[in-house]
């Protein structure tokens, strides 16, 4: 997965496949093909890790997200919102 988007084959994280228009992720500049590597101070090695961490957070929580991609490693703070209807739980 990582190698297909220009990252090293041993890269760890949750692959971003898209961001809902108007979402905090889109506003924060997360783009398809990047990897979320940490959120709220916890390492993210897979999509399952990301889901587990998010399950313990609430809309309105402010978190720091670390991510990497072709532009290098970056971090950004954002406020979580409710997931739009139709995107799962």
mmCIF file of N, CA and C in Angstrom, residues 24-25 28 30 36 38-42 50 53-54 56-67 75-81:
data_model
loop_
_atom_site.group_PDB
_atom_site.id
_atom_site.type_symbol
_atom_site.label_atom_id
_atom_site.label_comp_id
_atom_site.label_asym_id
_atom_site.label_seq_id
_atom_site.Cartn_x
_atom_site.Cartn_y
_atom_site.Cartn_z
ATOM 1 N N UNK A 24 -12.812 18.526 9.040
ATOM 2 C CA UNK A 24 -11.576 19.010 9.657
ATOM 3 C C UNK A 24 -10.333 18.452 8.964
ATOM 4 N N UNK A 25 -10.397 17.205 8.486
ATOM 5 C CA UNK A 25 -9.245 16.617 7.793
ATOM 6 C C UNK A 25 -8.923 17.397 6.526
ATOM 7 N N UNK A 28 -7.487 20.744 7.437
ATOM 8 C CA UNK A 28 -6.133 20.627 7.983
ATOM 9 C C UNK A 28 -5.096 20.303 6.916
ATOM 10 N N UNK A 30 -4.917 17.342 5.104
ATOM 11 C CA UNK A 30 -4.625 15.930 4.883
ATOM 12 C C UNK A 30 -5.107 15.549 3.495
ATOM 13 N N UNK A 36 -1.495 8.770 8.164
ATOM 14 C CA UNK A 36 -1.602 9.274 9.528
ATOM 15 C C UNK A 36 -0.732 8.359 10.377
ATOM 16 N N UNK A 38 0.282 9.294 13.785
ATOM 17 C CA UNK A 38 -0.027 9.451 15.209
ATOM 18 C C UNK A 38 -1.214 10.389 15.347
ATOM 19 N N UNK A 39 -1.999 10.168 16.398
ATOM 20 C CA UNK A 39 -3.107 11.056 16.720
ATOM 21 C C UNK A 39 -3.256 11.082 18.236
ATOM 22 N N UNK A 40 -3.428 12.261 18.761
ATOM 23 C CA UNK A 40 -3.614 12.453 20.205
ATOM 24 C C UNK A 40 -2.486 11.798 21.007
ATOM 25 N N UNK A 41 -1.268 11.874 20.476
ATOM 26 C CA UNK A 41 -0.114 11.346 21.177
ATOM 27 C C UNK A 41 0.058 9.838 21.109
ATOM 28 N N UNK A 42 -0.770 9.167 20.321
ATOM 29 C CA UNK A 42 -0.683 7.704 20.208
ATOM 30 C C UNK A 42 -0.263 7.322 18.796
ATOM 31 N N UNK A 50 -6.067 3.494 14.064
ATOM 32 C CA UNK A 50 -6.735 4.789 13.980
ATOM 33 C C UNK A 50 -8.182 4.677 14.451
ATOM 34 N N UNK A 53 -8.340 4.357 18.291
ATOM 35 C CA UNK A 53 -8.069 5.626 18.976
ATOM 36 C C UNK A 53 -9.274 6.553 18.846
ATOM 37 N N UNK A 54 -9.811 6.678 17.642
ATOM 38 C CA UNK A 54 -10.955 7.572 17.425
ATOM 39 C C UNK A 54 -12.180 7.141 18.216
ATOM 40 N N UNK A 56 -12.328 6.312 21.149
ATOM 41 C CA UNK A 56 -12.234 6.829 22.516
ATOM 42 C C UNK A 56 -12.212 8.355 22.584
ATOM 43 N N UNK A 57 -12.394 8.988 21.455
ATOM 44 C CA UNK A 57 -12.428 10.449 21.399
ATOM 45 C C UNK A 57 -13.841 10.904 21.069
ATOM 46 N N UNK A 58 -14.133 12.160 21.360
ATOM 47 C CA UNK A 58 -15.475 12.712 21.161
ATOM 48 C C UNK A 58 -15.432 13.910 20.211
ATOM 49 N N UNK A 59 -16.544 14.161 19.518
ATOM 50 C CA UNK A 59 -16.624 15.407 18.749
ATOM 51 C C UNK A 59 -16.345 16.586 19.681
ATOM 52 N N UNK A 60 -15.580 17.522 19.207
ATOM 53 C CA UNK A 60 -15.185 18.673 20.016
ATOM 54 C C UNK A 60 -13.813 18.524 20.632
ATOM 55 N N UNK A 61 -13.289 17.286 20.720
ATOM 56 C CA UNK A 61 -11.931 17.088 21.224
ATOM 57 C C UNK A 61 -10.937 17.695 20.246
ATOM 58 N N UNK A 62 -9.932 18.376 20.784
ATOM 59 C CA UNK A 62 -8.846 18.897 19.950
ATOM 60 C C UNK A 62 -7.700 17.904 20.016
ATOM 61 N N UNK A 63 -7.187 17.530 18.857
ATOM 62 C CA UNK A 63 -6.104 16.547 18.786
ATOM 63 C C UNK A 63 -5.017 17.032 17.847
ATOM 64 N N UNK A 64 -3.841 16.515 18.077
ATOM 65 C CA UNK A 64 -2.709 16.742 17.175
ATOM 66 C C UNK A 64 -2.585 15.492 16.310
ATOM 67 N N UNK A 65 -2.514 15.693 15.002
ATOM 68 C CA UNK A 65 -2.362 14.585 14.067
ATOM 69 C C UNK A 65 -1.013 14.717 13.387
ATOM 70 N N UNK A 66 -0.257 13.630 13.384
ATOM 71 C CA UNK A 66 1.009 13.578 12.663
ATOM 72 C C UNK A 66 0.785 12.744 11.417
ATOM 73 N N UNK A 67 1.290 13.218 10.287
ATOM 74 C CA UNK A 67 1.102 12.499 9.033
ATOM 75 C C UNK A 67 2.304 12.710 8.140
ATOM 76 N N UNK A 75 2.648 17.892 11.170
ATOM 77 C CA UNK A 75 1.632 17.704 12.194
ATOM 78 C C UNK A 75 0.710 18.914 12.174
ATOM 79 N N UNK A 76 -0.516 18.677 12.605
ATOM 80 C CA UNK A 76 -1.517 19.729 12.615
ATOM 81 C C UNK A 76 -2.506 19.446 13.742
ATOM 82 N N UNK A 77 -2.988 20.490 14.374
ATOM 83 C CA UNK A 77 -4.031 20.343 15.384
ATOM 84 C C UNK A 77 -5.381 20.590 14.740
ATOM 85 N N UNK A 78 -6.372 19.818 15.170
ATOM 86 C CA UNK A 78 -7.726 20.049 14.668
ATOM 87 C C UNK A 78 -8.749 19.630 15.698
ATOM 88 N N UNK A 79 -9.971 20.118 15.518
ATOM 89 C CA UNK A 79 -11.081 19.762 16.391
ATOM 90 C C UNK A 79 -11.931 18.709 15.690
ATOM 91 N N UNK A 80 -12.165 17.603 16.382
ATOM 92 C CA UNK A 80 -12.956 16.521 15.809
ATOM 93 C C UNK A 80 -14.424 16.929 15.717
ATOM 94 N N UNK A 81 -15.092 16.428 14.693
ATOM 95 C CA UNK A 81 -16.537 16.625 14.521
ATOM 96 C C UNK A 81 -17.180 15.253 14.360
#
